[in-house]
């Protein structure tokens, strides 16, 4: 007969297996042939992006599908973002736009893109965040999938990390993808890279319909579905990357805090329950090996070798799964450190949710 310790071991094993099940749907953006050569407008909202914008513009110059126009919407930057854009105008069909002052009831990004669309001419609209780095085939693959599937098609970029603190974002990247369905007609959208026809954008109500939303991609997806239009999402492994929050640890904390506080309520509860169960096993593994070695409080068998096996199993799982999500070299091995960071930002998000706002890029952003 199984003892309580045996059942605990079975429970941890089941939760570990659940991690593999949750990662099975990480579907890369497929490569496909264009049905025709559409006129494509690329729209880039940019606020204080002088350090990242040039990587995107350089990537756009090398695309196998060349856009009709590239519209950079300079959202009242206080740095050299506009100069970076103007310098690229010699090599790209680039238009620099500055929207009117931000009106009440709008977020900066939704206002920027709303104004950019009004000044665009393409039949297909592609929205790219200023910190994205597309491979040469990105536009062709993204537009081809939009032609095939219709509605809104988006891609979550591969997270390229450089500095040590960026490794702490391991769980935010992974949980954000595990907690939602992906693939054709999944009903989820990722704001860094999206494509839609102008006709479908207008039918959904566009960014005007989600003017006040911080996570505008989630709510724009809802608007498309309400209009009877499909919403599809993929991961950008080998096709598009970005380096999130290169400004330092403070930006990383506030950035994830902002998204956490405003998006958590949009996750469908069965997916959230599955992710929470997997996380509980990960947290258990993160605690038990150090606890067994250092004599901390521990439920179950105190033998370190058993906990070392569980720890190794979760570390291996993280190393395998995250290869398609981002460049995380050491953090899967010492995953208790990202676990502590994840819990700290989660608690901060709860505080800011009650407070009602966070500061981001010089603006107060509502978390409600």
Coordinates of C-alpha atoms in Angstrom, one line a residue:
X1 CA 0.0 0.0 0.0
X2 CA 1.3 3.4 -0.9
X3 CA 2.3 5.7 2.0
X4 CA 1.8 9.4 2.2
X5 CA 5.4 9.9 1.1
X6 CA 4.8 7.6 -1.9
X7 CA 1.7 9.6 -2.9
X8 CA 3.7 12.8 -2.6
X9 CA 6.3 11.4 -5.0
X10 CA 3.5 10.3 -7.5
X11 CA 2.0 13.8 -7.3
X12 CA 5.4 15.5 -8.1
X13 CA 5.9 13.1 -11.0
X14 CA 2.4 13.9 -12.4
X15 CA 3.0 17.6 -12.2
X16 CA 6.4 17.2 -13.9
X17 CA 4.7 15.3 -16.8
X18 CA 2.1 18.1 -16.9
X19 CA 4.9 20.4 -17.9
X20 CA 5.6 18.4 -21.0
X21 CA 2.0 18.3 -21.9
X22 CA 1.7 22.1 -21.5
X23 CA 4.7 22.7 -23.8
X24 CA 3.5 20.4 -26.6
X25 CA 1.5 23.2 -28.3
X26 CA 4.5 25.6 -28.7
X27 CA 3.9 25.9 -32.5
X28 CA 6.5 27.8 -34.6
X29 CA 5.2 30.1 -37.3
X30 CA 5.0 27.9 -40.4
X31 CA 6.6 29.0 -43.6
X32 CA 4.1 29.3 -46.5
X33 CA 3.9 30.7 -50.0
X34 CA 2.1 33.9 -50.6
X35 CA -1.2 33.7 -52.6
X36 CA -0.3 37.0 -54.2
X37 CA 2.0 40.0 -53.7
X38 CA 0.0 42.3 -51.4
X39 CA 0.8 45.9 -50.6
X40 CA 2.1 45.7 -47.0
X41 CA 2.3 48.5 -44.5
X42 CA 4.6 47.9 -41.6
X43 CA 3.7 50.0 -38.5
X44 CA 6.1 50.5 -35.7
X45 CA 5.2 52.3 -32.4
X46 CA 8.3 53.7 -30.8
X47 CA 8.8 55.6 -27.6
X48 CA 12.4 56.1 -26.5
X49 CA 13.6 53.2 -28.6
X50 CA 16.9 54.7 -30.0
X51 CA 18.9 51.7 -28.7
X52 CA 16.6 49.0 -30.4
X53 CA 14.9 50.6 -33.4
X54 CA 17.9 50.3 -35.7
X55 CA 18.0 46.5 -35.3
X56 CA 14.4 46.2 -36.6
X57 CA 14.9 48.6 -39.5
X58 CA 18.0 46.8 -40.6
X59 CA 16.0 43.5 -40.5
X60 CA 13.3 45.1 -42.7
X61 CA 15.8 46.0 -45.3
X62 CA 16.6 42.3 -45.8
X63 CA 13.1 41.0 -46.1
X64 CA 12.2 38.5 -48.9
X65 CA 8.8 40.4 -49.1
X66 CA 9.5 44.1 -49.3
X67 CA 6.8 46.3 -47.7
X68 CA 5.1 49.1 -49.6
X69 CA 5.9 51.4 -46.6
X70 CA 7.4 51.4 -43.2
X71 CA 5.7 53.8 -40.8
X72 CA 7.5 54.7 -37.6
X73 CA 5.2 56.4 -35.1
X74 CA 7.4 58.4 -32.8
X75 CA 5.3 58.5 -29.6
X76 CA 6.8 61.8 -28.3
X77 CA 10.2 60.3 -27.5
X78 CA 12.7 62.2 -25.4
X79 CA 15.7 60.5 -27.0
X80 CA 17.0 60.2 -30.6
X81 CA 14.3 57.7 -31.8
X82 CA 13.2 60.1 -34.6
X83 CA 16.8 60.6 -35.8
X84 CA 17.4 56.9 -36.0
X85 CA 14.2 56.5 -38.1
X86 CA 15.1 59.4 -40.4
X87 CA 18.6 58.0 -41.0
X88 CA 17.0 54.7 -42.3
X89 CA 14.7 56.6 -44.7
X90 CA 17.5 56.5 -47.3
X91 CA 17.3 52.7 -47.5
X92 CA 13.6 52.0 -46.7
X93 CA 10.3 53.5 -47.9
X94 CA 10.0 55.0 -44.5
X95 CA 7.6 57.6 -43.2
X96 CA 8.1 59.2 -39.7
X97 CA 4.8 60.1 -38.0
X98 CA 4.3 61.8 -34.6
X99 CA 0.7 61.5 -33.3
X100 CA -1.1 64.3 -31.5
X101 CA -0.8 64.5 -27.7
X102 CA -2.2 61.5 -25.9
X103 CA -5.9 62.1 -25.2
X104 CA -7.7 60.8 -22.1
X105 CA -8.8 57.2 -22.3
X106 CA -6.0 56.1 -24.5
X107 CA -2.8 54.2 -23.9
X108 CA 0.4 55.4 -25.7
X109 CA 0.7 52.3 -27.9
X110 CA -2.9 52.1 -29.0
X111 CA -3.0 55.8 -29.8
X112 CA 0.3 55.6 -31.8
X113 CA -0.9 52.6 -33.9
X114 CA -4.4 54.1 -34.4
X115 CA -2.8 57.2 -35.9
X116 CA -0.3 55.2 -37.9
X117 CA -3.0 53.1 -39.5
X118 CA -4.8 56.3 -40.5
X119 CA -1.7 57.4 -42.5
X120 CA -1.1 54.0 -44.1
X121 CA -2.0 52.7 -47.5
X122 CA -1.4 49.0 -47.6
X123 CA -4.0 46.3 -47.9
X124 CA -2.2 44.2 -45.3
X125 CA -1.2 45.8 -42.0
X126 CA 1.8 44.4 -40.0
X127 CA 2.4 45.7 -36.5
X128 CA 6.0 45.3 -35.2
X129 CA 7.3 46.4 -31.8
X130 CA 10.4 48.6 -32.1
X131 CA 12.6 46.1 -30.2
X132 CA 11.9 43.1 -32.5
X133 CA 14.5 41.6 -34.8
X134 CA 13.0 39.8 -37.8
X135 CA 14.7 37.2 -39.9
X136 CA 14.7 37.7 -43.6
X137 CA 11.6 35.6 -44.2
X138 CA 9.5 36.9 -41.4
X139 CA 7.2 39.3 -43.3
X140 CA 6.6 36.7 -46.1
X141 CA 5.7 33.9 -43.6
X142 CA 3.6 36.2 -41.5
X143 CA 1.6 37.7 -44.4
X144 CA 1.2 34.2 -46.0
X145 CA -0.3 32.8 -42.9
X146 CA -2.6 35.8 -42.6
X147 CA -3.8 35.2 -46.2
X148 CA -4.3 31.5 -45.4
X149 CA -6.0 31.8 -42.0
X150 CA -7.6 35.3 -42.2
X151 CA -8.3 37.5 -39.3
X152 CA -5.4 38.3 -37.0
X153 CA -2.2 36.4 -37.0
X154 CA 0.6 37.0 -34.5
X155 CA 3.9 35.7 -33.3
X156 CA 5.6 35.8 -29.9
X157 CA 9.3 36.5 -30.6
X158 CA 12.2 34.4 -29.3
X159 CA 13.7 36.1 -26.2
X160 CA 17.3 36.9 -26.9
X161 CA 19.2 37.6 -23.6
X162 CA 22.6 39.2 -23.1
X163 CA 23.1 40.4 -19.6
X164 CA 23.0 38.3 -16.4
X165 CA 19.8 39.8 -15.0
X166 CA 17.8 38.9 -18.1
X167 CA 18.1 35.2 -17.2
X168 CA 15.7 36.0 -14.3
X169 CA 12.8 36.3 -16.9
X170 CA 12.9 32.5 -17.5
X171 CA 9.5 31.7 -16.0
X172 CA 7.7 34.8 -17.3
X173 CA 8.5 33.8 -20.9
X174 CA 7.6 30.2 -20.3
X175 CA 4.5 30.6 -18.2
X176 CA 3.1 33.2 -20.6
X177 CA 3.2 30.6 -23.4
X178 CA 2.2 27.6 -21.4
X179 CA -0.9 29.4 -20.1
X180 CA -2.6 29.9 -23.5
X181 CA -3.5 27.8 -26.5
X182 CA -1.4 28.4 -29.6
X183 CA -1.8 27.6 -33.3
X184 CA -4.4 28.3 -35.9
X185 CA -7.7 29.9 -34.6
X186 CA -6.5 29.7 -30.9
X187 CA -8.0 33.0 -30.0
X188 CA -4.8 34.5 -28.6
X189 CA -2.7 37.4 -29.9
X190 CA 0.8 38.6 -29.2
X191 CA 1.4 42.4 -29.7
X192 CA 5.1 42.3 -30.7
X193 CA 4.3 41.0 -34.2
X194 CA 0.8 40.9 -35.7
X195 CA -0.6 40.9 -39.3
X196 CA -4.1 41.5 -40.5
X197 CA -5.9 42.7 -43.6
X198 CA -7.1 46.3 -43.5
X199 CA -10.6 45.0 -44.1
X200 CA -10.6 42.8 -41.1
X201 CA -8.9 45.4 -38.9
X202 CA -11.6 47.9 -39.6
X203 CA -14.3 45.3 -39.1
X204 CA -12.9 44.5 -35.6
X205 CA -12.9 48.2 -34.6
X206 CA -9.1 48.3 -34.6
X207 CA -7.1 49.9 -31.8
X208 CA -9.8 52.5 -31.2
X209 CA -11.9 49.6 -29.8
X210 CA -9.1 48.8 -27.2
X211 CA -7.9 52.3 -26.6
X212 CA -7.5 52.1 -22.9
X213 CA -6.1 48.6 -22.7
X214 CA -2.4 48.1 -21.6
X215 CA -2.4 44.5 -23.0
X216 CA -4.1 45.7 -26.2
X217 CA -3.2 42.4 -28.0
X218 CA -5.4 40.3 -25.7
X219 CA -8.3 42.6 -26.1
X220 CA -7.9 43.1 -29.8
X221 CA -8.0 39.3 -30.2
X222 CA -11.4 39.4 -28.3
X223 CA -12.7 42.1 -30.7
X224 CA -11.7 40.0 -33.8
X225 CA -13.5 37.0 -32.4
X226 CA -16.6 39.1 -31.5
X227 CA -16.6 40.2 -35.2
X228 CA -16.5 36.6 -36.3
X229 CA -12.9 36.7 -37.4
X230 CA -10.3 34.0 -36.6
X231 CA -7.3 34.8 -34.3
X232 CA -4.1 32.7 -34.6
X233 CA -0.8 32.8 -32.8
X234 CA 2.6 31.1 -33.0
X235 CA 6.1 31.3 -31.5
X236 CA 8.8 33.0 -33.4
X237 CA 11.7 30.5 -33.1
X238 CA 14.1 31.1 -36.0
X239 CA 11.8 33.8 -37.4
X240 CA 11.8 36.8 -35.1
X241 CA 13.5 37.6 -31.8
X242 CA 13.6 40.5 -29.3
X243 CA 15.6 41.5 -26.3
X244 CA 13.1 42.4 -23.6
X245 CA 13.9 45.3 -21.2
X246 CA 17.6 46.0 -22.0
X247 CA 17.4 49.1 -19.8
X248 CA 18.2 47.1 -16.7
X249 CA 16.7 45.1 -13.9
X250 CA 14.3 47.9 -12.9
X251 CA 12.7 48.0 -16.3
X252 CA 12.4 44.2 -16.4
X253 CA 10.6 44.2 -13.0
X254 CA 8.2 47.0 -14.0
X255 CA 7.6 45.6 -17.5
X256 CA 6.6 42.1 -16.3
X257 CA 4.7 43.6 -13.4
X258 CA 2.7 45.7 -15.7
X259 CA 1.8 42.8 -18.0
X260 CA 1.2 40.4 -15.1
X261 CA -1.2 42.7 -13.3
X262 CA -3.3 43.4 -16.4
X263 CA -3.3 40.1 -18.2
X264 CA -3.6 37.5 -15.5
X265 CA -7.4 37.8 -15.5
X266 CA -7.6 37.1 -19.2
X267 CA -6.1 33.6 -19.0
X268 CA -8.7 30.8 -19.3
X269 CA -9.1 29.0 -16.0
X270 CA -8.4 25.4 -17.2
X271 CA -5.1 26.5 -18.6
X272 CA -4.3 28.5 -15.5
X273 CA -5.1 25.6 -13.3
X274 CA -2.7 23.3 -15.3
X275 CA 0.1 25.9 -15.1
X276 CA -0.4 26.4 -11.4
X277 CA -0.1 22.7 -10.8
X278 CA 3.1 22.5 -12.8
X279 CA 4.5 25.5 -11.0
X280 CA 3.7 23.9 -7.7
X281 CA 5.9 21.0 -8.6
X282 CA 8.6 23.3 -9.8
X283 CA 8.4 25.3 -6.5
X284 CA 8.5 22.0 -4.5
X285 CA 11.7 20.9 -6.4
X286 CA 13.3 24.4 -5.9
X287 CA 12.7 24.1 -2.1
X288 CA 13.3 20.5 -1.3
X289 CA 16.9 20.0 -2.4
X290 CA 18.3 23.0 -0.6
X291 CA 16.1 22.1 2.4
X292 CA 17.4 18.5 2.6
X293 CA 21.0 19.7 2.4
X294 CA 20.7 22.5 4.9
X295 CA 18.3 21.1 7.4
X296 CA 15.4 23.4 6.6
X297 CA 11.7 22.3 7.2
X298 CA 10.8 19.6 4.9
X299 CA 7.8 17.3 4.3
X300 CA 8.6 13.8 3.1
X301 CA 11.8 11.8 2.8
X302 CA 14.8 13.9 4.0
X303 CA 17.3 11.9 1.8
X304 CA 19.1 14.5 -0.5
X305 CA 19.6 12.1 -3.4
X306 CA 15.8 11.7 -3.9
X307 CA 15.4 15.4 -4.1
X308 CA 18.4 15.7 -6.3
X309 CA 16.7 13.4 -8.8
X310 CA 13.5 15.6 -8.8
X311 CA 15.6 18.8 -9.1
X312 CA 17.5 17.3 -12.0
X313 CA 14.3 16.3 -13.7
X314 CA 12.9 19.8 -13.6
X315 CA 16.2 21.4 -14.6
X316 CA 16.3 19.1 -17.7
X317 CA 12.7 19.9 -18.5
X318 CA 13.4 23.6 -18.4
X319 CA 16.5 23.3 -20.5
X320 CA 14.6 21.4 -23.2
X321 CA 11.4 23.4 -23.3
X322 CA 13.1 26.9 -23.2
X323 CA 15.2 26.2 -26.2
X324 CA 12.3 27.2 -28.4
X325 CA 11.3 30.2 -26.2
X326 CA 14.5 32.1 -25.4
X327 CA 18.2 31.9 -24.8
X328 CA 18.4 30.9 -21.1
X329 CA 21.9 29.4 -20.5
X330 CA 22.3 29.0 -16.8
X331 CA 18.9 29.8 -15.3
X332 CA 17.4 26.3 -15.9
X333 CA 20.2 24.8 -13.8
X334 CA 19.7 27.2 -10.9
X335 CA 15.9 27.5 -11.4
X336 CA 15.2 28.4 -7.7
X337 CA 16.7 31.8 -8.4
X338 CA 14.2 32.6 -11.2
X339 CA 11.5 31.0 -9.1
X340 CA 12.1 33.6 -6.3
X341 CA 12.2 36.4 -8.8
X342 CA 8.9 35.2 -10.3
X343 CA 7.2 35.1 -6.9
X344 CA 8.5 38.5 -6.0
X345 CA 7.2 40.2 -9.1
X346 CA 3.9 38.3 -8.7
X347 CA 3.4 39.8 -5.2
X348 CA 4.4 43.2 -6.5
X349 CA 1.8 42.8 -9.3
X350 CA -0.9 42.2 -6.7
X351 CA 0.1 45.3 -4.8
X352 CA 0.0 47.4 -8.0
X353 CA -3.3 45.9 -9.0
X354 CA -4.7 47.2 -5.8
X355 CA -2.9 50.5 -6.2
X356 CA -4.3 50.8 -9.7
X357 CA -1.3 51.9 -11.7
X358 CA 2.4 51.6 -12.4
X359 CA 4.9 54.0 -14.0
X360 CA 6.2 53.0 -17.5
X361 CA 8.2 55.1 -19.9
X362 CA 7.3 58.3 -18.1
X363 CA 3.6 57.6 -18.0
X364 CA 1.2 56.3 -15.5
X365 CA -0.2 53.0 -16.7
X366 CA -3.5 51.7 -15.3
X367 CA -3.5 48.1 -14.1
X368 CA -7.3 47.9 -14.0

